[in-house]
Amino acid sequence: MTEDLPNPALLPSGLSDVLPPEAAREAALVEAMLSVFAAHGYERVKPPLLEFEDSLLAGSGGAVADQTFRLMDPDSHRMMGVRADATPQVARIAATRLADVPRPLRLSYSGQALRMRGSQLAPERQIAQAGIELIGPDCAEADAEVALLGVQALAAVGVTAPSLDITLPTMAPALLDAAGVQGELRRRLARALDRKDAAAVHALAAEAGPPAIGLTALLTAAGPADRALQALGEAELPPAARAIADNAAAIVAAIRARAPELRITLDPVEFRGLQYHVGVAFTLYGPGSTGELARGGRYRSGEEAATGMTMYPDAVRRAAPVPPMPPRVFIPLGADLAVAAGLRTQGFITVAALSPADTPQRLRCGHILRGTIAAPIEENA
Amino acid sequence: MTEDLPNPALLPSGLSDVLPPEAAREAALVEAMLSVFAAHGYERVKPPLLEFEDSLLAGSGGAVADQTFRLMDPDSHRMMGVRADATPQVARIAATRLADVPRPLRLSYSGQALRMRGSQLAPERQIAQAGIELIGPDCAEADAEVALLGVQALAAVGVTAPSLDITLPTMAPALLDAAGVQGELRRRLARALDRKDAAAVHALAAEAGPPAIGLTALLTAAGPADRALQALGEAELPPAARAIADNAAAIVAAIRARAPELRITLDPVEFRGLQYHVGVAFTLYGPGSTGELARGGRYRSGEEAATGMTMYPDAVRRAAPVPPMPPRVFIPLGADLAVAAGLRTQGFITVAALSPADTPQRLRCGHILRGTIAAPIEENA
């Protein structure tokens, strides 16, 4: 090794090794979440990591086009992209390979996505995803199903009492459209809404005229869903905005009917997130400051209505309780291997000595096989 | 859609969508195999899909350098590679992040690898891998452990009676070295061995001189391990080749001691496979014509001795029996959701109607929730 070589431990920014025991935990909770989805009829698909950019960036894929790594295909000499999000790929599969399967079509997936650049808040460039897409129906029941499956997936890995944040990404544009706000004023209003700068929104909305004035009321309405829905109900809204508010109320009602205890917040004029949502957008937060655990919402899957939820296993792992590790049992050289196999069926991890130099301590074992039992090793022995 | 757009179903050669139910089967068997590894003390790591090419292609990574997709890192402006094989990444993790963990170090992994080009026999360019690396020990017991864990992983997913093929990739070079065969004659002999062209090997070995003549005998010795080991024992071998033969005999004996029924073949002069194997190389075949299910063998992990096994989940899925699918139960609108939850704990898949248009037939359900039970739907009903 020379001093000129870069440190081999140094990975590109936003890329990391997941080490023991976290890598095993992440894999286990992905499968636990996918099992919840499977039990509700969501069937797993596995799109490739790479595909032609024409198809990868079509439709909802356009939202991540500038985050997509491109590669030349040495075979076809066409450009390929590495997926930055699985949803556009699932949409492609639904529209092509599964075009003839009756709708509603329920699909699930898990895998890695790569992004060209991280942000200050989210520096990761490799993002594990595990999610569902419900393709075909355009109704509040469908949105409620995917939101609640996100909640159930979290419960399956021990993350209880999450909070569901609902936003209406088309509400602010509908109000701005109704007010005929365009150009620079629209951009400034959008920025003020994005910063939740109530004073600026108020001043700019007054400048824009009546239907935009509702923005101030809606900005302050953000909070617990019931209060926000009441504010939306009382607000003077143009027809397109009223339809968006009614849809939100129907979705909240459908969720409440199935999960009355779930904490739901509603922010009517927030419009962050992946830019392809057309109705409600969902974010699931864990308890405390565990951050965003999942995102989802309604979008167009090719020509079809669709709604979905993407869990972020890396964030879920940080929010989930750490399960106890099975005890490691040292198997001395020449031990009865059938006995070791029996211990594994009881849930022990057996770690075999391969040479006389291997000791329980070196192999990090708290137990040792003695006769037919796994005996705890005394700390002072 | 215009006629000019490429068919969105058309993926680059060697890349494919895995559809229901195969994607779920593949994920389930990966986790079943990783559970076998975990029960034997192999701890999971998850290296990133991308890393700097300096580290990705160092050491054993050099063997897949010409198969590695390269990307410019827009952040550091250094070249990165997409992994074409996980083993070099696990070696990097062992040598850096896990340098202080006592050896033997047992690690496992699963994930996708991408290759720039497929071959006629193996057109796939995205390869699922699930494997183990045993880093530190350099003994027959270690090689036997990884070979047998491959067999046990296959058994865990229902692939019984596999065949373990052992090759000695350093044997032919050792014989050619001992005979002082270099240059064009060595290349021609290597090609003849690769084609198993006994007549050509015989003629070229005669030209090369005494120690190379052993190649003909070893070529015909390929077959059941006991017969091949006997032929190796009887052959006149120079010291380096004798050491390789003795090592193979010790590994076969260690495997036999633990799995007397396993079918083992030995091909002393075959040297196919990843080019980084330094001792034995393993290939696991399924019964019948199911093809290669796993590869492994001994290699150098940085400065350390190592041995490992990589399962190919895609091939394993084709070889494994298809498990029965849980029955799908149609949940009518307004049904008791607690009852549906109870059915899921019994192993049923519940598929909820979202609108009156949803019927059991459309949702591909063979059962329907009636009261509190899942009633089979009559074909002619």
PDB file of N, CA, C and O in Angstrom, chain A residues 242-271:
ATOM      1  N   ARG A 242     -62.350  23.191  -4.356  1.00  0.00           N
ATOM      2  CA  ARG A 242     -63.380  22.536  -3.531  1.00  0.00           C
ATOM      3  C   ARG A 242     -63.355  21.019  -3.750  1.00  0.00           C
ATOM      4  O   ARG A 242     -63.446  20.227  -2.802  1.00  0.00           O
ATOM      5  N   ALA A 243     -63.179  20.598  -4.997  1.00  0.00           N
ATOM      6  CA  ALA A 243     -63.134  19.160  -5.301  1.00  0.00           C
ATOM      7  C   ALA A 243     -61.927  18.503  -4.614  1.00  0.00           C
ATOM      8  O   ALA A 243     -62.026  17.382  -4.091  1.00  0.00           O
ATOM      9  N   ILE A 244     -60.807  19.217  -4.602  1.00  0.00           N
ATOM     10  CA  ILE A 244     -59.606  18.686  -3.943  1.00  0.00           C
ATOM     11  C   ILE A 244     -59.861  18.546  -2.443  1.00  0.00           C
ATOM     12  O   ILE A 244     -59.493  17.534  -1.822  1.00  0.00           O
ATOM     13  N   ALA A 245     -60.517  19.555  -1.863  1.00  0.00           N
ATOM     14  CA  ALA A 245     -60.813  19.509  -0.425  1.00  0.00           C
ATOM     15  C   ALA A 245     -61.789  18.383  -0.096  1.00  0.00           C
ATOM     16  O   ALA A 245     -61.616  17.657   0.898  1.00  0.00           O
ATOM     17  N   ASP A 246     -62.807  18.195  -0.954  1.00  0.00           N
ATOM     18  CA  ASP A 246     -63.787  17.126  -0.709  1.00  0.00           C
ATOM     19  C   ASP A 246     -63.118  15.756  -0.785  1.00  0.00           C
ATOM     20  O   ASP A 246     -63.423  14.848   0.001  1.00  0.00           O
ATOM     21  N   ASN A 247     -62.212  15.602  -1.755  1.00  0.00           N
ATOM     22  CA  ASN A 247     -61.484  14.328  -1.896  1.00  0.00           C
ATOM     23  C   ASN A 247     -60.649  14.048  -0.643  1.00  0.00           C
ATOM     24  O   ASN A 247     -60.625  12.919  -0.132  1.00  0.00           O
ATOM     25  N   ALA A 248     -59.981  15.093  -0.134  1.00  0.00           N
ATOM     26  CA  ALA A 248     -59.188  14.917   1.081  1.00  0.00           C
ATOM     27  C   ALA A 248     -60.072  14.498   2.243  1.00  0.00           C
ATOM     28  O   ALA A 248     -59.721  13.597   3.026  1.00  0.00           O
ATOM     29  N   ALA A 249     -61.247  15.122   2.353  1.00  0.00           N
ATOM     30  CA  ALA A 249     -62.164  14.778   3.449  1.00  0.00           C
ATOM     31  C   ALA A 249     -62.620  13.329   3.327  1.00  0.00           C
ATOM     32  O   ALA A 249     -62.715  12.609   4.334  1.00  0.00           O
ATOM     33  N   ALA A 250     -62.879  12.882   2.091  1.00  0.00           N
ATOM     34  CA  ALA A 250     -63.331  11.499   1.892  1.00  0.00           C
ATOM     35  C   ALA A 250     -62.231  10.508   2.274  1.00  0.00           C
ATOM     36  O   ALA A 250     -62.492   9.454   2.868  1.00  0.00           O
ATOM     37  N   ILE A 251     -60.978  10.841   1.929  1.00  0.00           N
ATOM     38  CA  ILE A 251     -59.863   9.944   2.244  1.00  0.00           C
ATOM     39  C   ILE A 251     -59.656   9.877   3.756  1.00  0.00           C
ATOM     40  O   ILE A 251     -59.490   8.789   4.322  1.00  0.00           O
ATOM     41  N   VAL A 252     -59.700  11.039   4.404  1.00  0.00           N
ATOM     42  CA  VAL A 252     -59.533  11.040   5.862  1.00  0.00           C
ATOM     43  C   VAL A 252     -60.663  10.233   6.507  1.00  0.00           C
ATOM     44  O   VAL A 252     -60.424   9.429   7.420  1.00  0.00           O
ATOM     45  N   ALA A 253     -61.880  10.377   5.992  1.00  0.00           N
ATOM     46  CA  ALA A 253     -63.004   9.624   6.551  1.00  0.00           C
ATOM     47  C   ALA A 253     -62.791   8.117   6.362  1.00  0.00           C
ATOM     48  O   ALA A 253     -63.052   7.316   7.274  1.00  0.00           O
ATOM     49  N   ALA A 254     -62.308   7.731   5.178  1.00  0.00           N
ATOM     50  CA  ALA A 254     -62.085   6.300   4.912  1.00  0.00           C
ATOM     51  C   ALA A 254     -60.987   5.744   5.820  1.00  0.00           C
ATOM     52  O   ALA A 254     -61.062   4.594   6.265  1.00  0.00           O
ATOM     53  N   ILE A 255     -59.975   6.550   6.092  1.00  0.00           N
ATOM     54  CA  ILE A 255     -58.896   6.096   6.984  1.00  0.00           C
ATOM     55  C   ILE A 255     -59.420   6.004   8.417  1.00  0.00           C
ATOM     56  O   ILE A 255     -59.221   5.006   9.108  1.00  0.00           O
ATOM     57  N   ARG A 256     -60.149   7.058   8.845  1.00  0.00           N
ATOM     58  CA  ARG A 256     -60.688   7.087  10.209  1.00  0.00           C
ATOM     59  C   ARG A 256     -61.600   5.887  10.481  1.00  0.00           C
ATOM     60  O   ARG A 256     -61.601   5.326  11.573  1.00  0.00           O
ATOM     61  N   ALA A 257     -62.366   5.496   9.436  1.00  0.00           N
ATOM     62  CA  ALA A 257     -63.292   4.379   9.622  1.00  0.00           C
ATOM     63  C   ALA A 257     -62.536   3.097   9.946  1.00  0.00           C
ATOM     64  O   ALA A 257     -63.037   2.211  10.628  1.00  0.00           O
ATOM     65  N   ARG A 258     -61.298   2.986   9.445  1.00  0.00           N
ATOM     66  CA  ARG A 258     -60.541   1.760   9.652  1.00  0.00           C
ATOM     67  C   ARG A 258     -59.521   1.883  10.768  1.00  0.00           C
ATOM     68  O   ARG A 258     -59.088   0.876  11.318  1.00  0.00           O
ATOM     69  N   ALA A 259     -59.057   3.108  11.046  1.00  0.00           N
ATOM     70  CA  ALA A 259     -58.013   3.298  12.063  1.00  0.00           C
ATOM     71  C   ALA A 259     -58.325   4.571  12.844  1.00  0.00           C
ATOM     72  O   ALA A 259     -57.665   5.594  12.655  1.00  0.00           O
ATOM     73  N   PRO A 260     -59.314   4.487  13.724  1.00  0.00           N
ATOM     74  CA  PRO A 260     -59.755   5.720  14.419  1.00  0.00           C
ATOM     75  C   PRO A 260     -58.662   6.342  15.283  1.00  0.00           C
ATOM     76  O   PRO A 260     -58.722   7.548  15.552  1.00  0.00           O
ATOM     77  N   GLU A 261     -57.676   5.545  15.697  1.00  0.00           N
ATOM     78  CA  GLU A 261     -56.650   6.061  16.606  1.00  0.00           C
ATOM     79  C   GLU A 261     -55.493   6.745  15.885  1.00  0.00           C
ATOM     80  O   GLU A 261     -54.644   7.360  16.525  1.00  0.00           O
ATOM     81  N   LEU A 262     -55.398   6.567  14.566  1.00  0.00           N
ATOM     82  CA  LEU A 262     -54.225   7.073  13.841  1.00  0.00           C
ATOM     83  C   LEU A 262     -54.161   8.595  13.891  1.00  0.00           C
ATOM     84  O   LEU A 262     -55.160   9.283  13.660  1.00  0.00           O
ATOM     85  N   ARG A 263     -52.983   9.113  14.196  1.00  0.00           N
ATOM     86  CA  ARG A 263     -52.766  10.552  14.203  1.00  0.00           C
ATOM     87  C   ARG A 263     -52.592  11.012  12.748  1.00  0.00           C
ATOM     88  O   ARG A 263     -51.691  10.536  12.045  1.00  0.00           O
ATOM     89  N   ILE A 264     -53.474  11.906  12.309  1.00  0.00           N
ATOM     90  CA  ILE A 264     -53.431  12.403  10.923  1.00  0.00           C
ATOM     91  C   ILE A 264     -53.302  13.911  10.947  1.00  0.00           C
ATOM     92  O   ILE A 264     -54.043  14.590  11.658  1.00  0.00           O
ATOM     93  N   THR A 265     -52.358  14.423  10.205  1.00  0.00           N
ATOM     94  CA  THR A 265     -52.271  15.866  10.019  1.00  0.00           C
ATOM     95  C   THR A 265     -52.513  16.168   8.537  1.00  0.00           C
ATOM     96  O   THR A 265     -52.324  15.302   7.679  1.00  0.00           O
ATOM     97  N   LEU A 266     -52.960  17.382   8.286  1.00  0.00           N
ATOM     98  CA  LEU A 266     -53.265  17.779   6.911  1.00  0.00           C
ATOM     99  C   LEU A 266     -52.697  19.170   6.693  1.00  0.00           C
ATOM    100  O   LEU A 266     -52.939  20.082   7.486  1.00  0.00           O
ATOM    101  N   ASP A 267     -51.913  19.303   5.643  1.00  0.00           N
ATOM    102  CA  ASP A 267     -51.359  20.604   5.285  1.00  0.00           C
ATOM    103  C   ASP A 267     -51.829  20.912   3.864  1.00  0.00           C
ATOM    104  O   ASP A 267     -51.263  20.416   2.889  1.00  0.00           O
ATOM    105  N   PRO A 268     -52.880  21.739   3.723  1.00  0.00           N
ATOM    106  CA  PRO A 268     -53.533  21.862   2.408  1.00  0.00           C
ATOM    107  C   PRO A 268     -52.669  22.497   1.324  1.00  0.00           C
ATOM    108  O   PRO A 268     -52.873  22.212   0.149  1.00  0.00           O
ATOM    109  N   VAL A 269     -51.720  23.379   1.718  1.00  0.00           N
ATOM    110  CA  VAL A 269     -51.008  24.090   0.645  1.00  0.00           C
ATOM    111  C   VAL A 269     -49.532  23.698   0.517  1.00  0.00           C
ATOM    112  O   VAL A 269     -48.819  24.242  -0.316  1.00  0.00           O
ATOM    113  N   GLU A 270     -49.101  22.742   1.315  1.00  0.00           N
ATOM    114  CA  GLU A 270     -47.749  22.195   1.159  1.00  0.00           C
ATOM    115  C   GLU A 270     -47.703  21.420  -0.159  1.00  0.00           C
ATOM    116  O   GLU A 270     -48.650  20.718  -0.498  1.00  0.00           O
ATOM    117  N   PHE A 271     -46.626  21.546  -0.906  1.00  0.00           N
ATOM    118  CA  PHE A 271     -46.568  20.744  -2.133  1.00  0.00           C
ATOM    119  C   PHE A 271     -45.167  20.211  -2.408  1.00  0.00           C
ATOM    120  O   PHE A 271     -44.708  20.157  -3.523  1.00  0.00           O
TER     121      PHE A 271
END
